[in-house]
């Protein structure tokens, strides 16, 4: 059985997995307990995979770098069907959910078996993401040069470009360079995947740059490719131990990776809101049913919004 990204039945199986994770996580929204949010989502997601008609292999799981609950790399899941690789984050933005802030999502990307890069021992990745108009941008160019190229491509002055950067000490140099060039810094603390998706679609952000999670980078790559966006990345070990593990695993952490390197074949990206995020509402109870809102991006047509209702007991 072959994998077809546009198969609606397959997409519905995938949405059911992320929405179950989102509904389970909602119980702990506002609790202040990030591990409880993540743990509930992981358990629900693994249970949902039991009846999903796929033969799934987890290539990129989330949790190891921050010692959170996780779906493990190499884990085999599903009830049988197309052989797929899976990159997953049961909750991207656990702090946001724990503090009842917007921007938290359950997210998963799938592609044919063997199509997703495995960052393995490297937890962090430098990323450059823009709409398709930024196709000439490169991590090998100075950031100021990239900003000038992007401004010309978009037909706007550099001082009108909005550039998203995750607010971490490792990204301070990007913030300083963006401001020195006169562009607008759009800072964010958490929610890497949502901000990356906005950048790929030109949704209020013209460029995302900086070092963030490698798992989120692979997840994002599937969405960027399906959205006809532009992305480059390179693995960015942050400690000596991480660099040593990268060398032992044969991972070239200085090389620029293109979209084709990150995801070799078209895939499907699925996102369900945990708190209000990406234009979607958080799970809620309406007339005795739980209502969830999700986005499916398969690269064939426009992104599809899925609104489902289930009895409260599910």
PDB file of C-alpha atoms in Angstrom:
ATOM      1  CA  UNK A   1       0.000   0.000   0.000  1.00  0.00           C
ATOM      2  CA  UNK A   2       1.537   3.287  -1.103  1.00  0.00           C
ATOM      3  CA  UNK A   3       1.459   6.626   0.689  1.00  0.00           C
ATOM      4  CA  UNK A   4      -0.647   9.304  -1.016  1.00  0.00           C
ATOM      5  CA  UNK A   5      -0.454  12.747   0.648  1.00  0.00           C
ATOM      6  CA  UNK A   6      -3.827  13.802  -0.799  1.00  0.00           C
ATOM      7  CA  UNK A   7      -5.704  10.730   0.523  1.00  0.00           C
ATOM      8  CA  UNK A   8      -8.501  12.271   2.636  1.00  0.00           C
ATOM      9  CA  UNK A   9      -9.113   9.062   4.582  1.00  0.00           C
ATOM     10  CA  UNK A  10      -5.449   8.945   5.578  1.00  0.00           C
ATOM     11  CA  UNK A  11      -5.503  12.612   6.511  1.00  0.00           C
ATOM     12  CA  UNK A  12      -8.542  12.029   8.728  1.00  0.00           C
ATOM     13  CA  UNK A  13      -6.673   9.267  10.583  1.00  0.00           C
ATOM     14  CA  UNK A  14      -3.824  11.697  11.183  1.00  0.00           C
ATOM     15  CA  UNK A  15      -6.121  14.471  12.370  1.00  0.00           C
ATOM     16  CA  UNK A  16      -7.754  12.058  14.802  1.00  0.00           C
ATOM     17  CA  UNK A  17      -4.325  11.460  16.360  1.00  0.00           C
ATOM     18  CA  UNK A  18      -3.444  15.133  16.882  1.00  0.00           C
ATOM     19  CA  UNK A  19      -6.926  16.075  18.045  1.00  0.00           C
ATOM     20  CA  UNK A  20      -6.913  13.344  20.686  1.00  0.00           C
ATOM     21  CA  UNK A  21      -3.599  14.679  21.937  1.00  0.00           C
ATOM     22  CA  UNK A  22      -5.010  18.217  22.027  1.00  0.00           C
ATOM     23  CA  UNK A  23      -8.166  17.203  23.896  1.00  0.00           C
ATOM     24  CA  UNK A  24      -6.135  15.264  26.472  1.00  0.00           C
ATOM     25  CA  UNK A  25      -3.762  18.194  26.984  1.00  0.00           C
ATOM     26  CA  UNK A  26      -6.629  20.643  27.546  1.00  0.00           C
ATOM     27  CA  UNK A  27      -7.306  19.079  30.950  1.00  0.00           C
ATOM     28  CA  UNK A  28      -4.022  20.591  32.133  1.00  0.00           C
ATOM     29  CA  UNK A  29      -4.205  23.963  30.369  1.00  0.00           C
ATOM     30  CA  UNK A  30      -3.580  26.625  33.003  1.00  0.00           C
ATOM     31  CA  UNK A  31      -2.256  24.074  35.512  1.00  0.00           C
ATOM     32  CA  UNK A  32       1.277  25.425  35.489  1.00  0.00           C
ATOM     33  CA  UNK A  33       2.511  21.867  34.945  1.00  0.00           C
ATOM     34  CA  UNK A  34       4.270  21.451  31.575  1.00  0.00           C
ATOM     35  CA  UNK A  35       5.037  17.768  32.132  1.00  0.00           C
ATOM     36  CA  UNK A  36       1.379  17.015  32.853  1.00  0.00           C
ATOM     37  CA  UNK A  37       0.368  18.751  29.607  1.00  0.00           C
ATOM     38  CA  UNK A  38       2.921  16.793  27.593  1.00  0.00           C
ATOM     39  CA  UNK A  39       2.321  13.485  29.368  1.00  0.00           C
ATOM     40  CA  UNK A  40      -1.418  13.548  28.739  1.00  0.00           C
ATOM     41  CA  UNK A  41      -0.894  14.365  25.059  1.00  0.00           C
ATOM     42  CA  UNK A  42       1.706  11.621  24.572  1.00  0.00           C
ATOM     43  CA  UNK A  43      -0.510   8.950  26.139  1.00  0.00           C
ATOM     44  CA  UNK A  44      -3.506   9.993  24.052  1.00  0.00           C
ATOM     45  CA  UNK A  45      -1.480  10.148  20.862  1.00  0.00           C
ATOM     46  CA  UNK A  46       0.030   6.708  21.354  1.00  0.00           C
ATOM     47  CA  UNK A  47      -3.433   5.259  22.049  1.00  0.00           C
ATOM     48  CA  UNK A  48      -4.868   6.909  18.930  1.00  0.00           C
ATOM     49  CA  UNK A  49      -2.119   5.374  16.804  1.00  0.00           C
ATOM     50  CA  UNK A  50      -3.333   1.883  17.793  1.00  0.00           C
ATOM     51  CA  UNK A  51      -6.309   2.108  15.419  1.00  0.00           C
ATOM     52  CA  UNK A  52      -4.777   4.399  12.773  1.00  0.00           C
ATOM     53  CA  UNK A  53      -4.535   2.659   9.384  1.00  0.00           C
ATOM     54  CA  UNK A  54      -0.842   3.333   8.882  1.00  0.00           C
ATOM     55  CA  UNK A  55       2.449   1.525   9.452  1.00  0.00           C
ATOM     56  CA  UNK A  56       4.219   4.368  11.227  1.00  0.00           C
ATOM     57  CA  UNK A  57       7.796   4.728  12.356  1.00  0.00           C
ATOM     58  CA  UNK A  58       8.710   7.611  14.658  1.00  0.00           C
ATOM     59  CA  UNK A  59      11.747   9.321  13.138  1.00  0.00           C
ATOM     60  CA  UNK A  60      11.558  12.541  15.121  1.00  0.00           C
ATOM     61  CA  UNK A  61      10.028  12.419  18.578  1.00  0.00           C
ATOM     62  CA  UNK A  62       9.954  15.293  21.022  1.00  0.00           C
ATOM     63  CA  UNK A  63      10.909  15.254  24.675  1.00  0.00           C
ATOM     64  CA  UNK A  64      14.452  13.909  24.905  1.00  0.00           C
ATOM     65  CA  UNK A  65      16.173  17.278  24.889  1.00  0.00           C
ATOM     66  CA  UNK A  66      14.036  18.607  27.756  1.00  0.00           C
ATOM     67  CA  UNK A  67      13.422  15.270  29.509  1.00  0.00           C
ATOM     68  CA  UNK A  68       9.701  15.452  28.822  1.00  0.00           C
ATOM     69  CA  UNK A  69       7.388  12.532  28.005  1.00  0.00           C
ATOM     70  CA  UNK A  70       7.855  11.529  24.406  1.00  0.00           C
ATOM     71  CA  UNK A  71       7.240   9.191  21.508  1.00  0.00           C
ATOM     72  CA  UNK A  72      10.592   7.541  20.917  1.00  0.00           C
ATOM     73  CA  UNK A  73      12.689   7.576  17.768  1.00  0.00           C
ATOM     74  CA  UNK A  74      12.404   4.193  16.057  1.00  0.00           C
ATOM     75  CA  UNK A  75       9.101   3.332  17.736  1.00  0.00           C
ATOM     76  CA  UNK A  76       6.681   1.472  15.440  1.00  0.00           C
ATOM     77  CA  UNK A  77       2.992   2.390  15.680  1.00  0.00           C
ATOM     78  CA  UNK A  78      -0.255   1.992  13.771  1.00  0.00           C
ATOM     79  CA  UNK A  79      -2.680  -0.761  12.780  1.00  0.00           C
ATOM     80  CA  UNK A  80      -1.159  -1.310   9.331  1.00  0.00           C
ATOM     81  CA  UNK A  81      -1.362   0.565   6.072  1.00  0.00           C
ATOM     82  CA  UNK A  82       0.970   2.861   4.110  1.00  0.00           C
ATOM     83  CA  UNK A  83       4.538   2.803   5.454  1.00  0.00           C
ATOM     84  CA  UNK A  84       5.252   6.302   6.746  1.00  0.00           C
ATOM     85  CA  UNK A  85       7.877   8.188   8.692  1.00  0.00           C
ATOM     86  CA  UNK A  86       6.540  10.444  11.414  1.00  0.00           C
ATOM     87  CA  UNK A  87       7.872  13.622  13.003  1.00  0.00           C
ATOM     88  CA  UNK A  88       5.767  14.515  16.005  1.00  0.00           C
ATOM     89  CA  UNK A  89       5.410  16.922  18.875  1.00  0.00           C
ATOM     90  CA  UNK A  90       2.390  15.985  21.020  1.00  0.00           C
ATOM     91  CA  UNK A  91       2.383  19.579  22.300  1.00  0.00           C
ATOM     92  CA  UNK A  92       4.513  22.327  20.809  1.00  0.00           C
ATOM     93  CA  UNK A  93       4.315  25.125  23.347  1.00  0.00           C
ATOM     94  CA  UNK A  94       3.884  23.194  26.596  1.00  0.00           C
ATOM     95  CA  UNK A  95       4.652  26.300  28.653  1.00  0.00           C
ATOM     96  CA  UNK A  96       2.023  28.236  26.721  1.00  0.00           C
ATOM     97  CA  UNK A  97      -0.554  25.539  27.497  1.00  0.00           C
ATOM     98  CA  UNK A  98       0.498  25.262  31.136  1.00  0.00           C
ATOM     99  CA  UNK A  99       0.045  29.020  31.504  1.00  0.00           C
ATOM    100  CA  UNK A 100      -3.150  29.129  29.388  1.00  0.00           C
ATOM    101  CA  UNK A 101      -1.521  31.316  26.739  1.00  0.00           C
ATOM    102  CA  UNK A 102      -2.280  31.181  22.990  1.00  0.00           C
ATOM    103  CA  UNK A 103      -0.016  29.422  20.515  1.00  0.00           C
ATOM    104  CA  UNK A 104       0.058  25.840  21.811  1.00  0.00           C
ATOM    105  CA  UNK A 105      -0.617  23.022  19.326  1.00  0.00           C
ATOM    106  CA  UNK A 106      -0.491  19.266  18.849  1.00  0.00           C
ATOM    107  CA  UNK A 107       1.404  18.687  15.635  1.00  0.00           C
ATOM    108  CA  UNK A 108       2.571  15.891  13.368  1.00  0.00           C
ATOM    109  CA  UNK A 109       4.169  15.570   9.935  1.00  0.00           C
ATOM    110  CA  UNK A 110       4.354  12.381   7.908  1.00  0.00           C
ATOM    111  CA  UNK A 111       6.100  11.379   4.695  1.00  0.00           C
ATOM    112  CA  UNK A 112       6.876   8.131   2.883  1.00  0.00           C
ATOM    113  CA  UNK A 113       9.209   5.750   4.712  1.00  0.00           C
ATOM    114  CA  UNK A 114      12.777   7.022   4.482  1.00  0.00           C
ATOM    115  CA  UNK A 115      11.855  10.576   3.408  1.00  0.00           C
ATOM    116  CA  UNK A 116      12.479  12.486   6.661  1.00  0.00           C
ATOM    117  CA  UNK A 117      15.919  13.460   7.886  1.00  0.00           C
ATOM    118  CA  UNK A 118      16.746  12.160  11.364  1.00  0.00           C
ATOM    119  CA  UNK A 119      18.617  14.792  13.436  1.00  0.00           C
ATOM    120  CA  UNK A 120      19.383  12.013  15.955  1.00  0.00           C
ATOM    121  CA  UNK A 121      21.862  13.266  18.534  1.00  0.00           C
ATOM    122  CA  UNK A 122      21.536  16.983  17.721  1.00  0.00           C
ATOM    123  CA  UNK A 123      18.721  18.745  19.529  1.00  0.00           C
ATOM    124  CA  UNK A 124      19.070  22.171  17.918  1.00  0.00           C
ATOM    125  CA  UNK A 125      18.954  23.502  14.386  1.00  0.00           C
ATOM    126  CA  UNK A 126      19.598  26.884  12.774  1.00  0.00           C
ATOM    127  CA  UNK A 127      16.639  27.731  10.550  1.00  0.00           C
ATOM    128  CA  UNK A 128      15.845  30.240   7.824  1.00  0.00           C
ATOM    129  CA  UNK A 129      12.227  30.227   6.646  1.00  0.00           C
ATOM    130  CA  UNK A 130      10.438  32.587   4.284  1.00  0.00           C
ATOM    131  CA  UNK A 131       7.711  32.627   1.634  1.00  0.00           C
ATOM    132  CA  UNK A 132       8.658  31.345  -1.818  1.00  0.00           C
ATOM    133  CA  UNK A 133       9.654  34.881  -2.829  1.00  0.00           C
ATOM    134  CA  UNK A 134      12.682  34.479  -0.574  1.00  0.00           C
ATOM    135  CA  UNK A 135      14.036  31.543  -2.583  1.00  0.00           C
ATOM    136  CA  UNK A 136      17.435  33.221  -3.035  1.00  0.00           C
ATOM    137  CA  UNK A 137      17.991  33.545   0.721  1.00  0.00           C
ATOM    138  CA  UNK A 138      20.756  31.405   2.177  1.00  0.00           C
ATOM    139  CA  UNK A 139      22.264  30.669   5.566  1.00  0.00           C
ATOM    140  CA  UNK A 140      25.631  31.109   3.867  1.00  0.00           C
ATOM    141  CA  UNK A 141      24.894  34.788   3.186  1.00  0.00           C
ATOM    142  CA  UNK A 142      25.204  37.537   5.803  1.00  0.00           C
ATOM    143  CA  UNK A 143      21.821  38.284   7.376  1.00  0.00           C
ATOM    144  CA  UNK A 144      21.894  41.904   6.204  1.00  0.00           C
ATOM    145  CA  UNK A 145      22.359  40.686   2.622  1.00  0.00           C
ATOM    146  CA  UNK A 146      19.447  38.266   3.006  1.00  0.00           C
ATOM    147  CA  UNK A 147      17.246  41.089   4.264  1.00  0.00           C
ATOM    148  CA  UNK A 148      18.144  43.236   1.263  1.00  0.00           C
ATOM    149  CA  UNK A 149      17.386  40.367  -1.151  1.00  0.00           C
ATOM    150  CA  UNK A 150      14.062  39.644   0.544  1.00  0.00           C
ATOM    151  CA  UNK A 151      13.020  43.294   0.559  1.00  0.00           C
ATOM    152  CA  UNK A 152      13.709  43.505  -3.177  1.00  0.00           C
ATOM    153  CA  UNK A 153      11.778  40.274  -3.841  1.00  0.00           C
ATOM    154  CA  UNK A 154       8.778  41.494  -1.849  1.00  0.00           C
ATOM    155  CA  UNK A 155       8.918  45.019  -3.289  1.00  0.00           C
ATOM    156  CA  UNK A 156       9.190  46.636   0.140  1.00  0.00           C
ATOM    157  CA  UNK A 157      11.883  48.601   1.957  1.00  0.00           C
ATOM    158  CA  UNK A 158      14.072  46.735   4.434  1.00  0.00           C
ATOM    159  CA  UNK A 159      12.625  48.735   7.328  1.00  0.00           C
ATOM    160  CA  UNK A 160       9.189  47.218   6.681  1.00  0.00           C
ATOM    161  CA  UNK A 161      10.343  43.580   6.922  1.00  0.00           C
ATOM    162  CA  UNK A 162       9.075  41.660   9.936  1.00  0.00           C
ATOM    163  CA  UNK A 163      11.517  39.014  11.158  1.00  0.00           C
ATOM    164  CA  UNK A 164      10.606  36.427  13.783  1.00  0.00           C
ATOM    165  CA  UNK A 165      13.296  35.322  16.228  1.00  0.00           C
ATOM    166  CA  UNK A 166      12.941  33.056  19.249  1.00  0.00           C
ATOM    167  CA  UNK A 167      14.035  34.945  22.348  1.00  0.00           C
ATOM    168  CA  UNK A 168      16.970  32.871  23.580  1.00  0.00           C
ATOM    169  CA  UNK A 169      20.515  34.041  24.419  1.00  0.00           C
ATOM    170  CA  UNK A 170      21.818  31.967  21.491  1.00  0.00           C
ATOM    171  CA  UNK A 171      19.771  34.156  19.125  1.00  0.00           C
ATOM    172  CA  UNK A 172      20.787  37.564  20.442  1.00  0.00           C
ATOM    173  CA  UNK A 173      23.186  38.169  17.533  1.00  0.00           C
ATOM    174  CA  UNK A 174      20.334  37.755  15.033  1.00  0.00           C
ATOM    175  CA  UNK A 175      18.217  40.271  16.919  1.00  0.00           C
ATOM    176  CA  UNK A 176      21.057  42.791  16.949  1.00  0.00           C
ATOM    177  CA  UNK A 177      21.751  42.340  13.213  1.00  0.00           C
ATOM    178  CA  UNK A 178      18.079  42.691  12.296  1.00  0.00           C
ATOM    179  CA  UNK A 179      17.733  45.900  14.279  1.00  0.00           C
ATOM    180  CA  UNK A 180      20.988  47.285  12.893  1.00  0.00           C
ATOM    181  CA  UNK A 181      19.631  46.703   9.385  1.00  0.00           C
ATOM    182  CA  UNK A 182      16.469  48.611  10.330  1.00  0.00           C
ATOM    183  CA  UNK A 183      14.058  45.679  10.066  1.00  0.00           C
ATOM    184  CA  UNK A 184      11.389  44.860  12.655  1.00  0.00           C
ATOM    185  CA  UNK A 185      12.092  42.085  15.173  1.00  0.00           C
ATOM    186  CA  UNK A 186       9.048  39.952  16.005  1.00  0.00           C
ATOM    187  CA  UNK A 187      10.144  38.115  19.162  1.00  0.00           C
ATOM    188  CA  UNK A 188       8.560  34.919  20.405  1.00  0.00           C
ATOM    189  CA  UNK A 189       9.434  32.769  23.403  1.00  0.00           C
ATOM    190  CA  UNK A 190       7.713  29.486  22.501  1.00  0.00           C
ATOM    191  CA  UNK A 191       5.661  28.003  19.679  1.00  0.00           C
ATOM    192  CA  UNK A 192       8.393  27.476  17.101  1.00  0.00           C
ATOM    193  CA  UNK A 193       6.181  25.507  14.702  1.00  0.00           C
ATOM    194  CA  UNK A 194       3.361  28.060  14.543  1.00  0.00           C
ATOM    195  CA  UNK A 195       5.760  30.953  13.946  1.00  0.00           C
ATOM    196  CA  UNK A 196       7.620  28.968  11.278  1.00  0.00           C
ATOM    197  CA  UNK A 197       4.355  28.234   9.495  1.00  0.00           C
ATOM    198  CA  UNK A 198       3.459  31.924   9.546  1.00  0.00           C
ATOM    199  CA  UNK A 199       6.830  32.756   7.990  1.00  0.00           C
ATOM    200  CA  UNK A 200       6.432  30.167   5.212  1.00  0.00           C
ATOM    201  CA  UNK A 201       2.996  31.544   4.364  1.00  0.00           C
ATOM    202  CA  UNK A 202       3.907  35.233   4.759  1.00  0.00           C
ATOM    203  CA  UNK A 203       1.250  35.539   7.452  1.00  0.00           C
ATOM    204  CA  UNK A 204       2.414  38.725   9.170  1.00  0.00           C
ATOM    205  CA  UNK A 205       6.014  37.496   9.163  1.00  0.00           C
ATOM    206  CA  UNK A 206       8.423  37.820   6.245  1.00  0.00           C
ATOM    207  CA  UNK A 207      11.281  35.740   7.632  1.00  0.00           C
ATOM    208  CA  UNK A 208      12.080  33.463  10.553  1.00  0.00           C
ATOM    209  CA  UNK A 209      15.731  33.113  11.499  1.00  0.00           C
ATOM    210  CA  UNK A 210      17.635  31.637  14.411  1.00  0.00           C
ATOM    211  CA  UNK A 211      18.491  28.510  16.351  1.00  0.00           C
ATOM    212  CA  UNK A 212      15.591  26.450  17.687  1.00  0.00           C
ATOM    213  CA  UNK A 213      14.646  22.824  18.190  1.00  0.00           C
ATOM    214  CA  UNK A 214      15.772  20.309  15.565  1.00  0.00           C
ATOM    215  CA  UNK A 215      12.607  18.183  15.969  1.00  0.00           C
ATOM    216  CA  UNK A 216      10.470  21.254  15.303  1.00  0.00           C
ATOM    217  CA  UNK A 217      12.661  21.998  12.284  1.00  0.00           C
ATOM    218  CA  UNK A 218      11.889  18.662  10.646  1.00  0.00           C
ATOM    219  CA  UNK A 219       8.188  19.031  11.448  1.00  0.00           C
ATOM    220  CA  UNK A 220       8.220  22.488   9.953  1.00  0.00           C
ATOM    221  CA  UNK A 221      10.034  21.359   6.809  1.00  0.00           C
ATOM    222  CA  UNK A 222       7.084  19.197   5.749  1.00  0.00           C
ATOM    223  CA  UNK A 223       4.705  22.138   6.201  1.00  0.00           C
ATOM    224  CA  UNK A 224       7.027  24.585   4.419  1.00  0.00           C
ATOM    225  CA  UNK A 225       7.440  22.216   1.463  1.00  0.00           C
ATOM    226  CA  UNK A 226       3.677  21.679   1.233  1.00  0.00           C
ATOM    227  CA  UNK A 227       3.109  25.449   1.463  1.00  0.00           C
ATOM    228  CA  UNK A 228       5.588  26.204  -1.345  1.00  0.00           C
ATOM    229  CA  UNK A 229       7.729  28.161   1.091  1.00  0.00           C
ATOM    230  CA  UNK A 230      11.516  28.445   1.312  1.00  0.00           C
ATOM    231  CA  UNK A 231      13.651  26.885   4.055  1.00  0.00           C
ATOM    232  CA  UNK A 232      17.261  26.149   4.817  1.00  0.00           C
ATOM    233  CA  UNK A 233      18.677  24.662   7.999  1.00  0.00           C
ATOM    234  CA  UNK A 234      21.813  23.326   9.579  1.00  0.00           C
ATOM    235  CA  UNK A 235      22.290  21.289  12.707  1.00  0.00           C
ATOM    236  CA  UNK A 236      23.616  23.436  15.541  1.00  0.00           C
ATOM    237  CA  UNK A 237      24.954  21.474  18.542  1.00  0.00           C
ATOM    238  CA  UNK A 238      24.964  23.654  21.644  1.00  0.00           C
ATOM    239  CA  UNK A 239      27.292  21.674  23.912  1.00  0.00           C
ATOM    240  CA  UNK A 240      30.528  19.715  23.564  1.00  0.00           C
ATOM    241  CA  UNK A 241      28.650  16.509  24.387  1.00  0.00           C
ATOM    242  CA  UNK A 242      26.107  17.205  21.666  1.00  0.00           C
ATOM    243  CA  UNK A 243      28.868  17.899  19.137  1.00  0.00           C
ATOM    244  CA  UNK A 244      30.617  14.668  20.088  1.00  0.00           C
ATOM    245  CA  UNK A 245      27.372  12.720  19.621  1.00  0.00           C
ATOM    246  CA  UNK A 246      26.852  14.349  16.231  1.00  0.00           C
ATOM    247  CA  UNK A 247      30.346  13.318  15.113  1.00  0.00           C
ATOM    248  CA  UNK A 248      29.788   9.777  16.392  1.00  0.00           C
ATOM    249  CA  UNK A 249      26.505   9.605  14.460  1.00  0.00           C
ATOM    250  CA  UNK A 250      28.170  10.882  11.280  1.00  0.00           C
ATOM    251  CA  UNK A 251      26.058  14.019  11.205  1.00  0.00           C
ATOM    252  CA  UNK A 252      27.614  16.986   9.342  1.00  0.00           C
ATOM    253  CA  UNK A 253      26.482  19.831  11.576  1.00  0.00           C
ATOM    254  CA  UNK A 254      28.162  22.541   9.501  1.00  0.00           C
ATOM    255  CA  UNK A 255      26.398  21.760   6.228  1.00  0.00           C
ATOM    256  CA  UNK A 256      23.407  23.718   4.951  1.00  0.00           C
ATOM    257  CA  UNK A 257      20.365  21.488   4.463  1.00  0.00           C
ATOM    258  CA  UNK A 258      17.775  22.383   1.835  1.00  0.00           C
ATOM    259  CA  UNK A 259      14.087  21.466   1.944  1.00  0.00           C
ATOM    260  CA  UNK A 260      14.887  18.469  -0.241  1.00  0.00           C
ATOM    261  CA  UNK A 261      17.452  17.300   2.297  1.00  0.00           C
ATOM    262  CA  UNK A 262      15.016  17.676   5.193  1.00  0.00           C
ATOM    263  CA  UNK A 263      12.048  15.982   3.499  1.00  0.00           C
ATOM    264  CA  UNK A 264      12.802  14.054   0.328  1.00  0.00           C
ATOM    265  CA  UNK A 265       9.195  13.378  -0.760  1.00  0.00           C
ATOM    266  CA  UNK A 266       5.889  15.258  -0.371  1.00  0.00           C
ATOM    267  CA  UNK A 267       4.193  14.703   2.962  1.00  0.00           C
ATOM    268  CA  UNK A 268       1.260  15.773   5.095  1.00  0.00           C
ATOM    269  CA  UNK A 269       1.357  18.262   7.964  1.00  0.00           C
ATOM    270  CA  UNK A 270      -1.401  18.200  10.602  1.00  0.00           C
ATOM    271  CA  UNK A 271      -1.881  20.662  13.461  1.00  0.00           C
ATOM    272  CA  UNK A 272      -4.636  20.825  16.111  1.00  0.00           C
ATOM    273  CA  UNK A 273      -5.026  23.757  18.481  1.00  0.00           C
ATOM    274  CA  UNK A 274      -4.479  23.100  22.201  1.00  0.00           C
ATOM    275  CA  UNK A 275      -4.938  26.758  23.056  1.00  0.00           C
ATOM    276  CA  UNK A 276      -6.058  29.319  20.461  1.00  0.00           C
ATOM    277  CA  UNK A 277      -3.358  29.159  17.764  1.00  0.00           C
ATOM    278  CA  UNK A 278      -2.758  29.619  14.036  1.00  0.00           C
ATOM    279  CA  UNK A 279      -6.247  31.043  13.574  1.00  0.00           C
ATOM    280  CA  UNK A 280      -7.804  27.993  15.238  1.00  0.00           C
ATOM    281  CA  UNK A 281      -9.827  27.809  18.449  1.00  0.00           C
ATOM    282  CA  UNK A 282      -8.892  25.595  21.387  1.00  0.00           C
ATOM    283  CA  UNK A 283     -10.963  22.443  22.063  1.00  0.00           C
ATOM    284  CA  UNK A 284     -14.257  23.336  23.710  1.00  0.00           C
ATOM    285  CA  UNK A 285     -17.556  21.715  24.688  1.00  0.00           C
ATOM    286  CA  UNK A 286     -20.602  22.734  22.614  1.00  0.00           C
ATOM    287  CA  UNK A 287     -24.008  21.127  23.176  1.00  0.00           C
ATOM    288  CA  UNK A 288     -22.484  18.102  24.873  1.00  0.00           C
ATOM    289  CA  UNK A 289     -19.769  17.545  22.278  1.00  0.00           C
ATOM    290  CA  UNK A 290     -16.049  18.334  22.202  1.00  0.00           C
ATOM    291  CA  UNK A 291     -15.218  20.542  19.221  1.00  0.00           C
ATOM    292  CA  UNK A 292     -11.675  20.648  17.873  1.00  0.00           C
ATOM    293  CA  UNK A 293     -10.108  22.694  15.090  1.00  0.00           C
ATOM    294  CA  UNK A 294      -7.217  21.485  12.938  1.00  0.00           C
ATOM    295  CA  UNK A 295      -5.268  22.399   9.798  1.00  0.00           C
ATOM    296  CA  UNK A 296      -4.141  19.869   7.184  1.00  0.00           C
ATOM    297  CA  UNK A 297      -1.518  20.862   4.600  1.00  0.00           C
ATOM    298  CA  UNK A 298      -0.759  18.332   1.858  1.00  0.00           C
ATOM    299  CA  UNK A 299       0.733  20.474  -0.900  1.00  0.00           C
ATOM    300  CA  UNK A 300      -2.012  19.556  -3.370  1.00  0.00           C
ATOM    301  CA  UNK A 301      -4.606  22.227  -2.626  1.00  0.00           C
ATOM    302  CA  UNK A 302      -5.052  25.059  -0.163  1.00  0.00           C
ATOM    303  CA  UNK A 303      -4.647  24.206   3.543  1.00  0.00           C
ATOM    304  CA  UNK A 304      -7.770  22.456   4.801  1.00  0.00           C
ATOM    305  CA  UNK A 305      -9.398  23.403   8.112  1.00  0.00           C
ATOM    306  CA  UNK A 306     -11.058  20.471   9.887  1.00  0.00           C
ATOM    307  CA  UNK A 307     -13.662  21.124  12.591  1.00  0.00           C
ATOM    308  CA  UNK A 308     -14.815  17.936  14.320  1.00  0.00           C
ATOM    309  CA  UNK A 309     -17.337  17.241  17.058  1.00  0.00           C
ATOM    310  CA  UNK A 310     -17.256  14.176  19.299  1.00  0.00           C
ATOM    311  CA  UNK A 311     -19.239  13.150  22.376  1.00  0.00           C
ATOM    312  CA  UNK A 312     -17.597  14.382  25.540  1.00  0.00           C
ATOM    313  CA  UNK A 313     -16.714  10.807  26.510  1.00  0.00           C
ATOM    314  CA  UNK A 314     -14.251  10.369  23.592  1.00  0.00           C
TER     315      UNK A 314
END
